[in-house]
mmCIF file of C-alpha atoms in Angstrom:
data_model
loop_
_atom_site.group_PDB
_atom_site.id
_atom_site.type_symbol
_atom_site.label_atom_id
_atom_site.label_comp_id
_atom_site.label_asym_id
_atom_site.label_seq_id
_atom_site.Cartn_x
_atom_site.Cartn_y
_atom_site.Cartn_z
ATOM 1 C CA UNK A 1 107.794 80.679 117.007
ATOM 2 C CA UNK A 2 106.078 82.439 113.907
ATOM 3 C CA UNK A 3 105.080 85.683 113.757
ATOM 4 C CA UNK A 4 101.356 86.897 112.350
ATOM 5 C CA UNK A 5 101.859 88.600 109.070
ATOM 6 C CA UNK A 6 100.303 92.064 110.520
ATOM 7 C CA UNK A 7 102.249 95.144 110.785
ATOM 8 C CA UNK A 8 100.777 96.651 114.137
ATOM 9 C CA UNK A 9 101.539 95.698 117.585
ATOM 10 C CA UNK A 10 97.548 95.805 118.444
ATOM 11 C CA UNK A 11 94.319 95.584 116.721
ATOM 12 C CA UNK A 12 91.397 97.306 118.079
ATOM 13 C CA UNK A 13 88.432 95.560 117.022
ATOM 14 C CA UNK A 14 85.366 97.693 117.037
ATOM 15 C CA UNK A 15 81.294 97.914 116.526
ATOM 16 C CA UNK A 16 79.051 100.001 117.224
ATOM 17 C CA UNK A 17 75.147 99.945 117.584
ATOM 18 C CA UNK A 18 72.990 102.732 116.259
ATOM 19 C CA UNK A 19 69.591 104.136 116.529
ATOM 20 C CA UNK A 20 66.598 102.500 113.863
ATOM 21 C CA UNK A 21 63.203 102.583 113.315
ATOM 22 C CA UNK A 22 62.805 98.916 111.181
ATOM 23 C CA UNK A 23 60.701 101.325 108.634
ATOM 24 C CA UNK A 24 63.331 103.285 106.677
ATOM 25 C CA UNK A 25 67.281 103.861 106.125
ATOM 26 C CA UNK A 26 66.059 107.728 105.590
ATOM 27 C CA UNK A 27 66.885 107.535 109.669
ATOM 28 C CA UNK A 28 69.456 110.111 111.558
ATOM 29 C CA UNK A 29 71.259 106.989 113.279
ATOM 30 C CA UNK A 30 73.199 107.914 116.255
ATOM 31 C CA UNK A 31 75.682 105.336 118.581
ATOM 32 C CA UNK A 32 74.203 103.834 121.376
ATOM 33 C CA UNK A 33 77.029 101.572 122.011
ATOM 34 C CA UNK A 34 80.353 101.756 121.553
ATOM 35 C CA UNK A 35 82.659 98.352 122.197
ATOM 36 C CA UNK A 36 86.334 98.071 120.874
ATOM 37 C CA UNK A 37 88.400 94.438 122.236
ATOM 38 C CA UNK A 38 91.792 94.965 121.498
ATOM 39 C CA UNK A 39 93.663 92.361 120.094
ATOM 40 C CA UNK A 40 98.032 91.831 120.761
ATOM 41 C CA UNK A 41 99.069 90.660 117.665
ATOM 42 C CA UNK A 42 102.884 89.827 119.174
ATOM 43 C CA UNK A 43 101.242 87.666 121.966
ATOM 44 C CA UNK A 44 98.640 86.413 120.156
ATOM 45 C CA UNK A 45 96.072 87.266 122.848
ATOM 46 C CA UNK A 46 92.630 88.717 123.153
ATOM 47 C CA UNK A 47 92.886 91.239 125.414
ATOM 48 C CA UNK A 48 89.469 90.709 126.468
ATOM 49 C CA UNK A 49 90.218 92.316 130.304
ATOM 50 C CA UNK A 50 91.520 95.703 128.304
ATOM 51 C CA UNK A 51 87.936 96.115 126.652
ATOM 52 C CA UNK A 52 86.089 99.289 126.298
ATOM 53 C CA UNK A 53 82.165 99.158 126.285
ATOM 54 C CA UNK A 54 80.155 102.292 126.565
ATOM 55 C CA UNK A 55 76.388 102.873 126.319
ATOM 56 C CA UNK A 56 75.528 106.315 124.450
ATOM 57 C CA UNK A 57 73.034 108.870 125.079
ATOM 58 C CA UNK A 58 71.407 109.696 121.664
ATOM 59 C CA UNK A 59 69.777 113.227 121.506
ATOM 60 C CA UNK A 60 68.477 113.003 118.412
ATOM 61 C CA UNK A 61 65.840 110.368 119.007
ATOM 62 C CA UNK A 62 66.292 109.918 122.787
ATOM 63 C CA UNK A 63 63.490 107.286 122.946
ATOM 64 C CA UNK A 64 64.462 104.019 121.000
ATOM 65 C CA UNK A 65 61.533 102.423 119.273
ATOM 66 C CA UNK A 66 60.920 98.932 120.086
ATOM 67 C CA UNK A 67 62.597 98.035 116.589
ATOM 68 C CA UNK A 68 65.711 99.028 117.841
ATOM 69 C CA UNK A 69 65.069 97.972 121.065
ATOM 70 C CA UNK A 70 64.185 94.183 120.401
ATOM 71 C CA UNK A 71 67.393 94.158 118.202
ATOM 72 C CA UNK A 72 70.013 95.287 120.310
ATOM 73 C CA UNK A 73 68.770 94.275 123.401
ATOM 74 C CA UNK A 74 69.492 97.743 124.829
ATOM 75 C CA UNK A 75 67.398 99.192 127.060
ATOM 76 C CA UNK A 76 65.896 102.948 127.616
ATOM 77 C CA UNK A 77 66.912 102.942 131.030
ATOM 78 C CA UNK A 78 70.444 102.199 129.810
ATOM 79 C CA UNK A 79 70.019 104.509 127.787
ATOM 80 C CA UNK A 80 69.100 107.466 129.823
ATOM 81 C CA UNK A 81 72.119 107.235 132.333
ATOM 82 C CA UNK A 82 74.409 106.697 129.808
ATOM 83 C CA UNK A 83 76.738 109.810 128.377
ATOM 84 C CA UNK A 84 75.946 111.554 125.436
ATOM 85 C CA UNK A 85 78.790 110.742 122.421
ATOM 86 C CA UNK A 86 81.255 113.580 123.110
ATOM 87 C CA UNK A 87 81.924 112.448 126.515
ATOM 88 C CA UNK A 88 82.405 108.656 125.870
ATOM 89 C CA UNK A 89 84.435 109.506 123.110
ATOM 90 C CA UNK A 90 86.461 111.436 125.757
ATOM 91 C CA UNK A 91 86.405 108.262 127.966
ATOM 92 C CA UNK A 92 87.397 106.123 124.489
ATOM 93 C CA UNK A 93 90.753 108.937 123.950
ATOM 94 C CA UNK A 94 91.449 107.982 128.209
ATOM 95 C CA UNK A 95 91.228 104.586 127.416
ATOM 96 C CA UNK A 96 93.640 104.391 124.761
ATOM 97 C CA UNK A 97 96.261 106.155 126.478
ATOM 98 C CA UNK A 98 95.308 104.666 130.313
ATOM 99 C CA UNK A 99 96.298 101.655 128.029
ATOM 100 C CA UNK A 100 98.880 103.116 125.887
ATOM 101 C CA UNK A 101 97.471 102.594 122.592
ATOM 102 C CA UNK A 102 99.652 105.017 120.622
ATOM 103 C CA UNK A 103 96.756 105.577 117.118
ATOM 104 C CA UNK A 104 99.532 104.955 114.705
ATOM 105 C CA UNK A 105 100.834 101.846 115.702
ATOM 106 C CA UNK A 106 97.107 100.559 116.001
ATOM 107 C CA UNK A 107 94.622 99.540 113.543
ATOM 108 C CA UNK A 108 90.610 99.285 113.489
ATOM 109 C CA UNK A 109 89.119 95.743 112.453
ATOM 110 C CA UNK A 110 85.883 95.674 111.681
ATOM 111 C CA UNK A 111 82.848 93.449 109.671
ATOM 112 C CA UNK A 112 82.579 95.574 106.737
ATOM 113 C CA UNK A 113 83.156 99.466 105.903
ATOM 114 C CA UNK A 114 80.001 100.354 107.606
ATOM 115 C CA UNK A 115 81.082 101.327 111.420
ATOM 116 C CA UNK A 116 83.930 103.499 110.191
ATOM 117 C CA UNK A 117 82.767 105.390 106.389
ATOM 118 C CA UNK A 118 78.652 105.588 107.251
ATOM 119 C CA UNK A 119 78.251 105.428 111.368
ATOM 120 C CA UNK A 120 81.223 106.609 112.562
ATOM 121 C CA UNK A 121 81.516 110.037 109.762
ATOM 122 C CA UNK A 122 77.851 110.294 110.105
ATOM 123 C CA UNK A 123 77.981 110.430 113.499
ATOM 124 C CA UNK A 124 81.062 112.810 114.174
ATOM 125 C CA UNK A 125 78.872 115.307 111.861
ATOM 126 C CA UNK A 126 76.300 115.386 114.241
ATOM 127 C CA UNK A 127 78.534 116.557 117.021
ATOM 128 C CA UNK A 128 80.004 119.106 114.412
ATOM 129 C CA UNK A 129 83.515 117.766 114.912
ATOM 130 C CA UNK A 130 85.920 116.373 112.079
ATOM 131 C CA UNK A 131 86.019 111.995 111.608
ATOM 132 C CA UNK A 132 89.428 111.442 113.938
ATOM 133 C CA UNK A 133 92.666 110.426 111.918
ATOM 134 C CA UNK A 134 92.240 106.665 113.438
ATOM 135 C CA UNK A 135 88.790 106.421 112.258
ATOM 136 C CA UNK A 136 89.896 107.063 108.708
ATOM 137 C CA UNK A 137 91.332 103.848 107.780
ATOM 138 C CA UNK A 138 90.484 100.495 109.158
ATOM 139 C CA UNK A 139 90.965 96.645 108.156
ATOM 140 C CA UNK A 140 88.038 95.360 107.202
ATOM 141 C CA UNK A 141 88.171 91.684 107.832
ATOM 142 C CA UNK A 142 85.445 90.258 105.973
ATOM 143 C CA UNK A 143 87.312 91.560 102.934
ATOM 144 C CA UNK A 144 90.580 89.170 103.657
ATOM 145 C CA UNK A 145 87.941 86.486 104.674
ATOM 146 C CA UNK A 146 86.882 86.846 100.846
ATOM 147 C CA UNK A 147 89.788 86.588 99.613
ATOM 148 C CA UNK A 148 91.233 83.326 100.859
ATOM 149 C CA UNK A 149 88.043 81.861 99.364
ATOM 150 C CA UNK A 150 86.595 80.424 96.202
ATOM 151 C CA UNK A 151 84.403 82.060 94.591
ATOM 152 C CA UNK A 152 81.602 78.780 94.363
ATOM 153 C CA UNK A 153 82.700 79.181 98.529
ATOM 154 C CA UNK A 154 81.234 82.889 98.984
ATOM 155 C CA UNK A 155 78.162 82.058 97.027
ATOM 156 C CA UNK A 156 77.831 79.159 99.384
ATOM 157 C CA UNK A 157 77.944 81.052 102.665
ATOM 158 C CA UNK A 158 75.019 80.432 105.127
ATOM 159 C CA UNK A 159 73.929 83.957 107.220
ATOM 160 C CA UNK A 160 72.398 87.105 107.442
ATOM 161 C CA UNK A 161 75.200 88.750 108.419
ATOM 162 C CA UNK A 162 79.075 89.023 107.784
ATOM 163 C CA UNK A 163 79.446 87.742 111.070
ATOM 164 C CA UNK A 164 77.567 84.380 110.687
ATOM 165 C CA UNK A 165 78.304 83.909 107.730
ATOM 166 C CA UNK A 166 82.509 83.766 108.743
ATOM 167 C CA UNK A 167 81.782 82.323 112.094
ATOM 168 C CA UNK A 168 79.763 79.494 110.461
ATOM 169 C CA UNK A 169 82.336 78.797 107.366
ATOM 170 C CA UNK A 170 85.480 78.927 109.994
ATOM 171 C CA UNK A 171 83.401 76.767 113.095
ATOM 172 C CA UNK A 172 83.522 79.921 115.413
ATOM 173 C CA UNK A 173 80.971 80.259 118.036
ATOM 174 C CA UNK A 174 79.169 83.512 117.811
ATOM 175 C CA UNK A 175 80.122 85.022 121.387
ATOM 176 C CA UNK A 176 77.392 86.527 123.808
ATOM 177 C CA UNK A 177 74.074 88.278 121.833
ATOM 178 C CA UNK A 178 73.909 88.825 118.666
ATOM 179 C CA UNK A 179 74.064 92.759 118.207
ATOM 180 C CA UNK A 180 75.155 93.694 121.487
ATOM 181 C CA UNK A 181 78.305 95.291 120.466
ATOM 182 C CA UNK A 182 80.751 94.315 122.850
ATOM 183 C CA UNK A 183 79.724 90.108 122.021
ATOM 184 C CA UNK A 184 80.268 90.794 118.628
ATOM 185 C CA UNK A 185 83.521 92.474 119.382
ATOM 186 C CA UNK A 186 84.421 89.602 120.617
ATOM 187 C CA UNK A 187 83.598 86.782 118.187
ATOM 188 C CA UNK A 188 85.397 89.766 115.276
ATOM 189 C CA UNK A 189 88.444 89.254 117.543
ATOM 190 C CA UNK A 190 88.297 85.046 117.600
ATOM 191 C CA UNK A 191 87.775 85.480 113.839
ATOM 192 C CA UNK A 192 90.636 87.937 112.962
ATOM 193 C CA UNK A 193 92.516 85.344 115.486
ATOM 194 C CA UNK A 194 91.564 82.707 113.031
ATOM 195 C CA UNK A 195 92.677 84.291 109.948
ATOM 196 C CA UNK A 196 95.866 84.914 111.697
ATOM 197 C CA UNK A 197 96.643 81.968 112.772
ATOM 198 C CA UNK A 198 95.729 80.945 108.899
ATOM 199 C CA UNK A 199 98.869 83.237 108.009
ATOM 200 C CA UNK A 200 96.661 85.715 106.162
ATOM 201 C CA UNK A 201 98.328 89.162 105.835
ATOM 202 C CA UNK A 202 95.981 91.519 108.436
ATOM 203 C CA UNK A 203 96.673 95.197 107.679
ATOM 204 C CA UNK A 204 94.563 98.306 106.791
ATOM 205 C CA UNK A 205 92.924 97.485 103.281
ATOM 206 C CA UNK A 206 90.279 100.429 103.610
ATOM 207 C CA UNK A 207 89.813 104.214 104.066
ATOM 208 C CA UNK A 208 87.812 107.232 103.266
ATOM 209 C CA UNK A 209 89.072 109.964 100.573
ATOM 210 C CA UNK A 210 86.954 112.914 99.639
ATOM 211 C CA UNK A 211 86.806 113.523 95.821
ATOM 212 C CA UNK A 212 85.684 109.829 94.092
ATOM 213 C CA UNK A 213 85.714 110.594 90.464
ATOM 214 C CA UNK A 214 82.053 108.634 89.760
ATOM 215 C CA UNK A 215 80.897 111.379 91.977
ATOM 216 C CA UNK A 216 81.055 113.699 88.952
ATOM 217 C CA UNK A 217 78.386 112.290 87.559
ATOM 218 C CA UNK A 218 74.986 112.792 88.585
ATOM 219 C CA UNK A 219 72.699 109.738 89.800
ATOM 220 C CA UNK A 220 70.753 108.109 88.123
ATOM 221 C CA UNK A 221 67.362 108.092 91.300
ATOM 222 C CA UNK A 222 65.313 105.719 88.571
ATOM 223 C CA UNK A 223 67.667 103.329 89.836
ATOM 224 C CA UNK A 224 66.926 104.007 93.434
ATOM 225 C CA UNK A 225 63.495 104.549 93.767
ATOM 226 C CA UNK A 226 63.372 101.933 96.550
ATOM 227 C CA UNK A 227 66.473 103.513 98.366
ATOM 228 C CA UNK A 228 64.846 104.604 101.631
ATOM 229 C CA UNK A 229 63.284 100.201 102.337
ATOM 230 C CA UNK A 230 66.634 98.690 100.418
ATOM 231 C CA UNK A 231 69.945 98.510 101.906
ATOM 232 C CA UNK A 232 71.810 98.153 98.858
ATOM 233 C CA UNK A 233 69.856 101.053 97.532
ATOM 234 C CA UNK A 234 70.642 103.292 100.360
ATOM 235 C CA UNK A 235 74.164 102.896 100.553
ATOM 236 C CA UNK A 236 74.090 104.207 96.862
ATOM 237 C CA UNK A 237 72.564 107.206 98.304
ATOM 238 C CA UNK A 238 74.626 107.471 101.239
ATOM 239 C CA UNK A 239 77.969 107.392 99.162
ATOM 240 C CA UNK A 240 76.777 110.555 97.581
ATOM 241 C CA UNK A 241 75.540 112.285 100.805
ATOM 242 C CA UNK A 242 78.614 111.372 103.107
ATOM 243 C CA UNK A 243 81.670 113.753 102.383
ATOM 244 C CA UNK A 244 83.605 110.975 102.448
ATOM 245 C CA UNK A 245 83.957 108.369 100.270
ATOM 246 C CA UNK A 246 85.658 104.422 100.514
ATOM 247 C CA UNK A 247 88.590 103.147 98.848
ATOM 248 C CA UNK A 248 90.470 100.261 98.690
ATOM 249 C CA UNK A 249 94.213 99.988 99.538
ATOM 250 C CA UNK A 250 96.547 97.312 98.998
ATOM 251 C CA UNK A 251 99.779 98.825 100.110
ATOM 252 C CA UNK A 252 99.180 100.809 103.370
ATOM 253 C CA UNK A 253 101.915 102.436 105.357
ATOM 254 C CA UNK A 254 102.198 104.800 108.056
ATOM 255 C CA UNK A 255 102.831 107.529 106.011
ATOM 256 C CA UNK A 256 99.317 106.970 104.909
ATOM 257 C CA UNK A 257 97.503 107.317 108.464
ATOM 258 C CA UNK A 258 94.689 109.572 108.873
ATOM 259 C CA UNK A 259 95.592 111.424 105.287
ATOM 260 C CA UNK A 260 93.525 111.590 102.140
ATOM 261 C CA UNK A 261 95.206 110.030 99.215
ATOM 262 C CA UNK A 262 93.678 112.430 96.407
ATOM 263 C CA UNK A 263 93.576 116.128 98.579
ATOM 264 C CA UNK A 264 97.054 114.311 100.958
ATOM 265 C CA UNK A 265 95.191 116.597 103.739
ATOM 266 C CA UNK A 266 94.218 115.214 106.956
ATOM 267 C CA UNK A 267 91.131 115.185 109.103
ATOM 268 C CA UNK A 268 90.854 118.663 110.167
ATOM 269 C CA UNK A 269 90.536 119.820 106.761
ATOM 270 C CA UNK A 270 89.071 116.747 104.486
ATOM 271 C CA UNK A 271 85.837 115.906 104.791
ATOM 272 C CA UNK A 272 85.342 118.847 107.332
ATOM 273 C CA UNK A 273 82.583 120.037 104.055
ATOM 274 C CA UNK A 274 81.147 117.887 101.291
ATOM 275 C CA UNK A 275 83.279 119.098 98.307
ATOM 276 C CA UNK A 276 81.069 117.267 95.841
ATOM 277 C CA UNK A 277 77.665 118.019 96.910
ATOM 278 C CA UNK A 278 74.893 116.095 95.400
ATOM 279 C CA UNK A 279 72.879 119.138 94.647
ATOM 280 C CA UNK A 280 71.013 116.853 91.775
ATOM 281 C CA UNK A 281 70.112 114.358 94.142
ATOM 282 C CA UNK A 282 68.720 116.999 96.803
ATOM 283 C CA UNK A 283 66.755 118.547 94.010
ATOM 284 C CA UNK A 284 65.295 115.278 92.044
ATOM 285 C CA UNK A 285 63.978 113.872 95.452
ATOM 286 C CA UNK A 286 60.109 113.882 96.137
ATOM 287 C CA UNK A 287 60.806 113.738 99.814
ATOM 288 C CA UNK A 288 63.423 115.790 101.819
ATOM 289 C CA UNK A 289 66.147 113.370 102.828
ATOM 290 C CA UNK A 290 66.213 113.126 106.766
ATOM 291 C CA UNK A 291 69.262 111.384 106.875
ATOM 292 C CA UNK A 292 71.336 114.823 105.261
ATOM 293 C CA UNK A 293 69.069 117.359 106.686
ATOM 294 C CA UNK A 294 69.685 115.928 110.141
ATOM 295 C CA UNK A 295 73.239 116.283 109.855
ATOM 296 C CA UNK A 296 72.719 119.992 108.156
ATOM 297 C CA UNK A 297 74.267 118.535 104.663
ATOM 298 C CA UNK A 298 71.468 120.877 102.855
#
């Protein structure tokens, strides 16, 4: 019997849902649910028993608008008895060792780079508390998706998002609710199953580093001037904002886990403050940016 071409006993594929207004990406998002369905990459299996789904407490904007509400399905009562993020991301440390999930022999999977480099960091800032070593490196699977196609094939893909547009190209049903976290756990696990069982190398082809050198230039905001009602636009912005920046890796290893490749520090000390601060951003802005001041970035 064959062996998957990944080199971690178990995959832990995660999303998250965050607070939104539907106006504006100028918006202090916080997690309101966290879902992670681990995958066994020596049985092959979908450990979909083992799964870990938490509603979160946000304290920023306690009340969801009805944007966010309508979209996730998640509702204020829900809401309000749920835990605040420290404490279910106590109950998410429990869970990995009540299930003996040892962090370097695991791997995140996720859609794209957003959960981990722009939710995840933004969110651990909020609570004042570095972005944990496991959090810092992640496969994103829509990236290997990519790759095994053509590129007349990725032009050609029908959805709004990464996950319809691989669950439609690979005939995958799309599991549960769409952006209910835990469903789309789910259908990310039958999909990394898929690629798998395709014989595509799975491993950790992202993480975060703190000191990009195109952040030594200042931004160009004529560029952007649609940044806080474009998502393309925003992310621009965010990459400057965010300590922590995304990279690509093609040749991860252990040795690599939770450690910045330019400073080679880890989590307690990278990205713990912004060592490239946008100051010319901050300053060329007609508007104070809510997303930084909310997270005390200036």
């Amino acid at each position: 019997m064959y062996s998957y071409k990944c080199p971690f006993p178990y995959l832990l594929v995660l999303d998250f849902e965050t607070t939104s207004d539907g106006k504006t990406h100028d918006y202090p998002t916080e997690v309101i649910q966290f879902s992670i369905v681990p995958f066994d990459v020596r049985a092959k299996t979908i450990l979909v028993e083992r799964a870990f789904n938490e509603y979160v407490h946000p304290t920023i904007n306690p009340i969801l608008t009805k944007h966010c509400a309508d979209f996730t399905g998640i509702q204020q009562l829900t809401l309000n008895a749920a835990d605040t993020f420290p404490i279910v991301f106590q109950k998410f440390l429990g869970w990995l060792q009540n299930n003996g999930f040892e962090e370097e022999n695991c791997a995140i999977v996720c859609d794209s780079r957003q959960d981990m480099w722009r939710i995840a960091q933004y969110q651990f800032r909020l609570i004042n508390q570095p972005l944990p070593s496991l959090f810092r490196q992640w496969v994103n699977i829509k990236k290997i998706f990519d790759t095994g196609l053509e590129p007349c094939e990725k032009r050609e893909l029908i959805g709004k998002t990464n996950i319809e547009k691989m669950v439609k190209y690979l005939e995958i049903e799309q599991i549960g609710i769409a952006h209910d976290a835990l469903s789309d756990c789910l259908t990310l696990a039958n999909i990394t199953h898929r690629i798998l069982e395709w014989g595509c190398p799975v491993t950790v082809n992202e993480m975060v580093y703190c000191s990009p050198l195109w952040r030594k230039h200042p931004i160009d905001m004529s560029l952007y001037t649609d940044w806080r009602t474009n998502f393309m636009s925003a992310n621009r912005i965010f990459e400057r904002v965010l300590p922590l920046a995304v990279r690509s890796v093609s040749n991860y290893d252990k040795t690599m886990f939770g450690i910045c490749s330019y400073c080679k520090k880890g989590n307690t000390v990278c990205g713990v403050s912004h060592t490239q601060p946008p100051v010319d951003l901050y300053n060329n802005l007609p508007e104070p940016c809510v997303f930084a001041k909310c997270a005390r970035y200036y």
